[in-house]
Short mmCIF file of C-alpha atoms in Angstrom, two decimals:
data_model
loop_
_atom_site.label_atom_id
_atom_site.label_comp_id
_atom_site.label_asym_id
_atom_site.label_seq_id
_atom_site.Cartn_x
_atom_site.Cartn_y
_atom_site.Cartn_z
CA UNK R 1 -145.21 135.68 -62.68
CA UNK R 2 -146.07 132.63 -60.77
CA UNK R 3 -149.81 131.63 -60.24
CA UNK R 4 -149.32 131.60 -56.57
CA UNK R 5 -146.69 133.58 -54.60
CA UNK R 6 -146.38 132.87 -50.82
CA UNK R 7 -143.77 134.97 -49.14
CA UNK R 8 -142.67 135.00 -45.37
CA UNK R 9 -146.06 133.44 -44.39
CA UNK R 10 -146.40 133.45 -40.66
CA UNK R 11 -149.60 131.72 -38.93
CA UNK R 12 -149.82 131.55 -35.25
CA UNK R 13 -152.49 130.23 -32.90
CA UNK R 14 -153.01 132.17 -29.83
CA UNK R 15 -153.90 129.89 -26.92
CA UNK R 16 -154.11 130.24 -23.19
CA UNK R 17 -150.76 128.47 -22.95
CA UNK R 18 -149.11 131.18 -25.30
CA UNK R 19 -148.50 131.60 -29.02
CA UNK R 20 -148.18 128.46 -31.23
CA UNK R 21 -146.11 129.33 -34.41
CA UNK R 22 -147.98 126.87 -36.67
CA UNK R 23 -146.20 128.28 -39.81
CA UNK R 24 -143.17 130.31 -39.24
CA UNK R 25 -141.96 132.47 -42.19
CA UNK R 26 -142.41 130.10 -45.26
CA UNK R 27 -142.09 131.10 -48.91
CA UNK R 28 -142.73 129.26 -52.17
CA UNK R 29 -144.10 129.83 -55.55
CA UNK R 30 -146.61 127.72 -57.64
CA UNK R 31 -146.56 127.92 -61.48
CA UNK R 32 -149.48 127.23 -63.79
CA UNK R 33 -150.19 123.51 -64.28
CA UNK R 34 -147.64 122.27 -61.86
CA UNK R 35 -148.10 119.98 -58.81
CA UNK R 36 -146.36 121.01 -55.57
CA UNK R 37 -146.09 118.49 -52.78
CA UNK R 38 -145.98 119.74 -49.16
CA UNK R 39 -144.69 116.79 -46.98
CA UNK R 40 -143.82 116.47 -43.44
CA UNK R 41 -145.02 114.58 -40.15
CA UNK R 42 -148.17 115.57 -38.30
CA UNK R 43 -147.90 118.83 -36.78
CA UNK R 44 -145.32 120.39 -39.34
CA UNK R 45 -147.64 122.98 -40.54
CA UNK R 46 -148.84 121.71 -43.93
CA UNK R 47 -152.62 121.99 -43.49
CA UNK R 48 -152.29 125.38 -41.68
CA UNK R 49 -150.39 126.56 -44.90
CA UNK R 50 -153.33 125.50 -47.01
CA UNK R 51 -155.84 127.00 -44.85
CA UNK R 52 -153.86 130.25 -44.58
CA UNK R 53 -154.00 130.29 -48.50
CA UNK R 54 -157.76 129.73 -48.10
CA UNK R 55 -158.18 131.88 -45.07
CA UNK R 56 -160.23 129.34 -43.38
CA UNK R 57 -158.49 129.32 -40.11
CA UNK R 58 -159.88 129.01 -36.47
CA UNK R 59 -160.82 132.08 -34.61
CA UNK R 60 -157.81 131.81 -32.55
CA UNK R 61 -155.55 131.76 -35.49
CA UNK R 62 -154.11 135.03 -37.14
CA UNK R 63 -152.01 135.55 -40.24
CA UNK R 64 -149.32 137.88 -38.84
CA UNK R 65 -148.23 141.18 -40.40
CA UNK R 66 -145.48 141.00 -43.22
CA UNK R 67 -147.11 137.78 -44.57
CA UNK R 68 -147.99 137.83 -48.44
CA UNK R 69 -150.10 135.58 -50.38
CA UNK R 70 -150.50 136.68 -53.96
CA UNK R 71 -152.92 134.93 -56.56
CA UNK R 72 -152.01 136.09 -59.95
CA UNK R 73 -150.55 139.17 -58.18
CA UNK R 74 -153.65 139.92 -56.30
CA UNK R 75 -152.75 140.12 -52.46
CA UNK R 76 -155.07 137.95 -50.37
CA UNK R 77 -153.64 138.71 -46.88
CA UNK R 78 -155.92 141.45 -45.61
CA UNK R 79 -158.18 141.56 -48.57
CA UNK R 80 -161.33 140.94 -46.59
CA UNK R 81 -164.08 138.29 -46.78
CA UNK R 82 -165.80 139.88 -49.67
CA UNK R 83 -162.68 139.16 -51.94
CA UNK R 84 -162.18 135.76 -50.52
CA UNK R 85 -165.71 134.64 -51.32
CA UNK R 86 -164.74 135.28 -54.98
CA UNK R 87 -161.54 133.22 -54.51
CA UNK R 88 -162.82 130.12 -52.63
CA UNK R 89 -164.30 127.79 -55.21
CA UNK R 90 -163.73 129.97 -58.20
CA UNK R 91 -159.99 130.35 -58.14
CA UNK R 92 -158.82 127.97 -55.20
CA UNK R 93 -160.55 124.90 -54.24
CA UNK R 94 -159.62 122.41 -51.34
CA UNK R 95 -160.39 118.66 -50.80
CA UNK R 96 -160.28 117.59 -47.16
CA UNK R 97 -158.84 114.17 -46.10
CA UNK R 98 -162.14 112.71 -44.70
CA UNK R 99 -164.73 112.80 -47.35
CA UNK R 100 -167.62 111.91 -44.84
CA UNK R 101 -167.02 115.05 -42.73
CA UNK R 102 -166.73 117.06 -46.02
CA UNK R 103 -170.34 116.28 -47.04
CA UNK R 104 -173.49 117.01 -45.36
CA UNK R 105 -175.25 113.57 -44.33
CA UNK R 106 -178.86 115.32 -44.41
CA UNK R 107 -178.56 116.51 -47.82
CA UNK R 108 -178.44 114.64 -51.27
CA UNK R 109 -175.34 114.49 -53.32
CA UNK R 110 -177.15 116.48 -56.06
CA UNK R 111 -178.35 119.08 -53.70
CA UNK R 112 -174.70 119.74 -52.26
CA UNK R 113 -173.09 119.76 -55.82
CA UNK R 114 -175.70 122.22 -57.08
CA UNK R 115 -175.49 124.53 -54.24
CA UNK R 116 -171.74 124.78 -54.58
CA UNK R 117 -172.12 125.59 -58.29
CA UNK R 118 -174.85 128.09 -57.92
CA UNK R 119 -172.96 129.73 -55.04
CA UNK R 120 -169.63 130.27 -56.97
CA UNK R 121 -171.06 130.69 -60.70
CA UNK R 122 -173.86 132.49 -62.39
CA UNK R 123 -175.61 129.18 -63.28
CA UNK R 124 -179.24 128.86 -62.71
CA UNK R 125 -180.66 125.68 -61.10
CA UNK R 126 -181.21 123.84 -64.44
CA UNK R 127 -177.74 124.64 -65.56
CA UNK R 128 -176.30 123.78 -62.08
CA UNK R 129 -178.04 120.29 -62.34
CA UNK R 130 -176.49 119.76 -65.69
CA UNK R 131 -173.02 120.78 -64.64
CA UNK R 132 -173.36 118.45 -61.51
CA UNK R 133 -174.21 115.48 -63.57
CA UNK R 134 -171.42 116.42 -66.05
CA UNK R 135 -168.80 116.55 -63.02
CA UNK R 136 -170.00 113.12 -61.55
CA UNK R 137 -169.40 111.52 -65.15
CA UNK R 138 -165.85 113.27 -65.06
CA UNK R 139 -164.98 111.43 -61.87
CA UNK R 140 -166.31 108.17 -63.12
CA UNK R 141 -169.52 108.00 -61.00
CA UNK R 142 -171.82 105.53 -63.00
CA UNK R 143 -175.46 106.52 -63.44
CA UNK R 144 -174.88 110.11 -62.14
CA UNK R 145 -178.68 111.09 -62.65
CA UNK R 146 -179.57 108.27 -60.28
CA UNK R 147 -176.74 109.15 -57.82
CA UNK R 148 -177.82 112.86 -57.58
CA UNK R 149 -180.66 111.72 -55.61
CA UNK R 150 -178.78 109.59 -53.06
CA UNK R 151 -177.26 110.59 -49.68
CA UNK R 152 -173.49 110.30 -48.69
CA UNK R 153 -174.08 107.13 -46.60
CA UNK R 154 -175.30 105.26 -49.75
CA UNK R 155 -171.84 105.57 -51.13
CA UNK R 156 -168.38 103.96 -50.35
CA UNK R 157 -165.41 105.96 -49.00
CA UNK R 158 -163.81 105.86 -52.47
CA UNK R 159 -166.96 107.18 -54.29
CA UNK R 160 -167.46 109.66 -51.53
CA UNK R 161 -163.92 111.16 -52.22
CA UNK R 162 -164.75 111.19 -56.00
CA UNK R 163 -167.77 113.23 -55.08
CA UNK R 164 -165.67 115.79 -53.19
CA UNK R 165 -163.36 115.99 -56.04
CA UNK R 166 -166.15 116.75 -58.29
CA UNK R 167 -167.46 119.39 -56.08
CA UNK R 168 -164.03 121.01 -55.86
CA UNK R 169 -163.44 120.98 -59.59
CA UNK R 170 -167.09 121.99 -60.59
CA UNK R 171 -166.27 125.81 -60.74
CA UNK R 172 -162.99 125.17 -62.77
CA UNK R 173 -160.59 126.54 -60.10
CA UNK R 174 -156.96 127.60 -61.07
CA UNK R 175 -155.57 125.79 -57.88
CA UNK R 176 -156.72 122.63 -56.35
CA UNK R 177 -155.46 122.01 -52.74
CA UNK R 178 -155.59 118.35 -51.78
CA UNK R 179 -155.23 117.81 -47.92
CA UNK R 180 -154.35 114.21 -47.40
CA UNK R 181 -156.95 113.27 -49.95
CA UNK R 182 -156.26 109.51 -49.59
CA UNK R 183 -155.56 109.09 -45.79
CA UNK R 184 -159.10 107.57 -45.00
CA UNK R 185 -159.05 105.24 -47.81
CA UNK R 186 -157.72 101.68 -48.21
CA UNK R 187 -154.56 101.09 -50.46
CA UNK R 188 -156.43 100.02 -53.77
CA UNK R 189 -158.89 103.09 -53.57
CA UNK R 190 -155.92 105.25 -52.85
CA UNK R 191 -154.49 104.27 -56.00
CA UNK R 192 -157.50 104.85 -57.92
CA UNK R 193 -158.06 108.26 -56.41
CA UNK R 194 -154.39 109.43 -57.13
CA UNK R 195 -154.82 108.16 -60.83
CA UNK R 196 -158.03 110.09 -61.18
CA UNK R 197 -156.40 113.28 -59.72
CA UNK R 198 -153.48 112.81 -62.09
CA UNK R 199 -155.63 112.40 -65.15
CA UNK R 200 -157.96 115.38 -64.15
CA UNK R 201 -154.88 117.67 -63.52
CA UNK R 202 -153.40 116.95 -67.22
CA UNK R 203 -156.91 117.29 -68.80
CA UNK R 204 -157.92 120.52 -67.01
CA UNK R 205 -154.45 121.99 -66.79
CA UNK R 206 -155.06 123.13 -63.11
CA UNK R 207 -152.19 123.40 -60.51
CA UNK R 208 -152.34 121.32 -57.42
CA UNK R 209 -151.07 121.54 -53.92
CA UNK R 210 -150.65 117.99 -52.68
CA UNK R 211 -150.33 117.92 -48.87
CA UNK R 212 -149.24 114.61 -47.55
CA UNK R 213 -147.13 112.54 -45.34
CA UNK R 214 -146.74 109.71 -47.76
CA UNK R 215 -143.61 110.20 -49.88
CA UNK R 216 -144.97 107.49 -52.29
CA UNK R 217 -147.80 109.94 -53.14
CA UNK R 218 -145.19 112.80 -53.72
CA UNK R 219 -143.03 110.64 -56.06
CA UNK R 220 -146.20 109.62 -58.19
CA UNK R 221 -147.79 113.20 -58.42
CA UNK R 222 -145.43 116.07 -57.69
CA UNK R 223 -143.21 118.22 -59.96
CA UNK R 224 -141.69 120.15 -57.06
CA UNK R 225 -141.61 119.18 -53.25
CA UNK R 226 -141.42 121.37 -50.06
CA UNK R 227 -140.44 119.40 -46.85
CA UNK R 228 -141.63 121.13 -43.70
CA UNK R 229 -140.79 120.58 -40.05
CA UNK R 230 -142.09 122.44 -37.03
CA UNK R 231 -143.63 125.17 -39.17
CA UNK R 232 -140.56 125.84 -41.39
CA UNK R 233 -139.41 124.85 -44.61
CA UNK R 234 -136.30 122.61 -44.28
CA UNK R 235 -135.72 121.76 -47.86
CA UNK R 236 -137.48 122.40 -51.17
CA UNK R 237 -136.82 121.58 -54.79
CA UNK R 238 -137.68 119.39 -57.73
CA UNK R 239 -139.04 115.82 -56.95
CA UNK R 240 -135.79 114.37 -58.45
CA UNK R 241 -133.70 116.58 -56.30
CA UNK R 242 -135.40 115.68 -53.21
CA UNK R 243 -135.58 112.09 -53.67
CA UNK R 244 -132.16 111.51 -55.21
CA UNK R 245 -130.28 114.10 -53.58
CA UNK R 246 -131.62 115.10 -50.09
CA UNK R 247 -129.53 117.64 -48.39
CA UNK R 248 -131.30 118.17 -45.08
CA UNK R 249 -130.98 115.58 -42.42
CA UNK R 250 -134.78 115.38 -41.85
CA UNK R 251 -135.30 114.75 -45.45
CA UNK R 252 -132.71 112.00 -45.34
CA UNK R 253 -134.51 110.51 -42.28
CA UNK R 254 -137.82 110.45 -44.10
CA UNK R 255 -136.25 108.67 -47.17
CA UNK R 256 -134.66 105.94 -44.61
CA UNK R 257 -138.12 105.18 -43.25
CA UNK R 258 -139.55 104.42 -46.61
CA UNK R 259 -139.80 100.59 -47.58
CA UNK R 260 -138.50 99.82 -51.08
CA UNK R 261 -137.66 96.75 -53.20
CA UNK R 262 -134.13 97.48 -53.03
CA UNK R 263 -134.04 97.14 -49.01
CA UNK R 264 -136.31 94.49 -48.46
CA UNK R 265 -133.77 92.60 -46.14
CA UNK R 266 -132.94 95.76 -44.32
CA UNK R 267 -135.03 96.91 -41.42
CA UNK R 268 -136.67 100.35 -41.59
CA UNK R 269 -134.86 103.29 -39.77
CA UNK R 270 -137.56 105.38 -38.24
CA UNK R 271 -136.75 109.03 -37.04
CA UNK R 272 -135.99 108.88 -33.35
CA UNK R 273 -137.70 110.98 -30.80
CA UNK R 274 -141.01 113.05 -31.14
CA UNK R 275 -141.76 116.38 -32.91
CA UNK R 276 -140.80 119.37 -30.89
CA UNK R 277 -143.46 121.33 -28.68
CA UNK R 278 -144.16 124.48 -30.70
CA UNK R 279 -144.90 126.43 -27.43
CA UNK R 280 -141.24 125.83 -26.52
CA UNK R 281 -139.04 126.06 -29.83
CA UNK R 282 -135.44 125.39 -29.31
CA UNK R 283 -132.75 128.01 -29.82
CA UNK R 284 -131.23 126.43 -32.76
CA UNK R 285 -132.36 124.12 -35.56
CA UNK R 286 -135.86 122.60 -34.56
CA UNK R 287 -134.82 119.13 -35.87
CA UNK R 288 -131.43 119.20 -33.88
CA UNK R 289 -132.77 117.37 -30.74
CA UNK R 290 -133.74 114.46 -33.10
CA UNK R 291 -130.58 114.53 -35.48
CA UNK R 292 -128.09 111.97 -35.34
CA UNK R 293 -125.60 114.40 -37.28
CA UNK R 294 -126.34 117.34 -35.06
CA UNK R 295 -123.25 119.48 -34.33
CA UNK R 296 -122.77 122.20 -31.54
CA UNK R 297 -123.79 124.90 -33.83
CA UNK R 298 -127.09 123.17 -34.81
CA UNK R 299 -128.19 123.53 -31.13
CA UNK R 300 -127.24 127.11 -30.98
CA UNK R 301 -128.27 128.81 -34.38
CA UNK R 302 -130.65 128.07 -37.14
CA UNK R 303 -128.94 127.73 -40.46
CA UNK R 304 -129.95 130.03 -43.42
CA UNK R 305 -131.32 128.54 -46.51
CA UNK R 306 -128.76 127.40 -48.98
CA UNK R 307 -128.97 127.04 -52.62
CA UNK R 308 -127.61 123.64 -53.70
CA UNK R 309 -128.45 124.36 -57.35
CA UNK R 310 -130.98 126.65 -59.17
CA UNK R 311 -133.77 124.14 -58.45
CA UNK R 312 -132.84 123.06 -55.05
CA UNK R 313 -132.23 124.71 -51.31
CA UNK R 314 -131.92 123.22 -48.04
CA UNK R 315 -131.55 124.88 -44.45
CA UNK R 316 -129.04 122.63 -42.81
CA UNK R 317 -125.58 123.30 -41.41
CA UNK R 318 -124.41 120.00 -42.87
CA UNK R 319 -124.39 121.68 -46.46
CA UNK R 320 -122.08 124.46 -44.91
CA UNK R 321 -119.80 121.76 -43.52
CA UNK R 322 -119.80 119.87 -46.75
CA UNK R 323 -119.00 123.07 -48.86
CA UNK R 324 -115.93 123.61 -46.45
CA UNK R 325 -114.82 120.15 -46.84
CA UNK R 326 -115.12 120.15 -50.68
CA UNK R 327 -113.58 123.72 -50.87
CA UNK R 328 -116.85 125.29 -52.46
CA UNK R 329 -117.10 127.50 -49.52
CA UNK R 330 -113.88 129.37 -48.45
CA UNK R 331 -113.90 130.97 -44.85
CA UNK R 332 -111.42 133.68 -43.60
CA UNK R 333 -109.20 132.58 -40.64
CA UNK R 334 -111.35 134.22 -37.94
CA UNK R 335 -114.46 132.42 -39.19
CA UNK R 336 -112.68 129.14 -39.72
CA UNK R 337 -111.52 129.27 -36.08
CA UNK R 338 -115.03 129.94 -34.86
CA UNK R 339 -116.43 127.17 -37.05
CA UNK R 340 -114.06 124.58 -35.54
CA UNK R 341 -114.90 125.74 -31.99
CA UNK R 342 -118.74 125.64 -32.62
CA UNK R 343 -118.43 122.18 -34.11
CA UNK R 344 -116.53 120.53 -31.35
#
């Protein structure tokens, strides 16, 4: 049994303009001790997926009927706030992308760490203080006893993010969700934070969901990867499969936009166009209006997920076309004729 099982997750925001399907029927598993990367452009549904797991959504949002989120076999959708209070912090913790907004500027670091520990564990005040100091040491904060008395504004951005990580890990969760944890930091500090998270993950044996738009972070940290676009999963597989054998045109576009040492003399190739309006979803593949390889069928119908191998699947009509061309997919005469017509 997987540590976390998400099936057909659908989360919508109900606005005056209509229903926004921010997460539209995604499914994935997370195993013990693994790092799962969720990657995609802004607005693809990455953060809403995380907030749905934690059930910390806005009042206008709703996880729709038929969705399932199971943690060690326990269904969380519809479980109620009483159950979720035992899950948040204890079993699943989250790091937000801006450490300054994640910390209260009017309370000391020690107060905030101890409050989180006492809220989610049976430790008393003295024990919570000892645990808070221990966690500050764990994330490489010097002079933790002195730092406990200081306020967030007295720390640099990198140190504030270390404190947020300490707070998230203080109750030894099974899963740590990191929502763009290095976005607000400079490149040097980003590298330090990622190295810290990598070492802590190995030391504590926890699973991590890494939400990011940075494929470099994914390559460095993740065992498995989900690529999201317009609230749906367009490709998922091991990190090696995604990076060395991408099979969705959107994933290929993301790869072409990464600077590498091997293409220093070549201009980057950004994905043209802009993300679609989730209030006015197209009839076919949501990426088709921006896809240079789009066929007629792409504009009319969404492809179904296709297994590339046991560790890799993608939702793209180009895989069907490739299968027909190499003979791995054999169609009857009627289907072949329709396929030719659709692709004209």
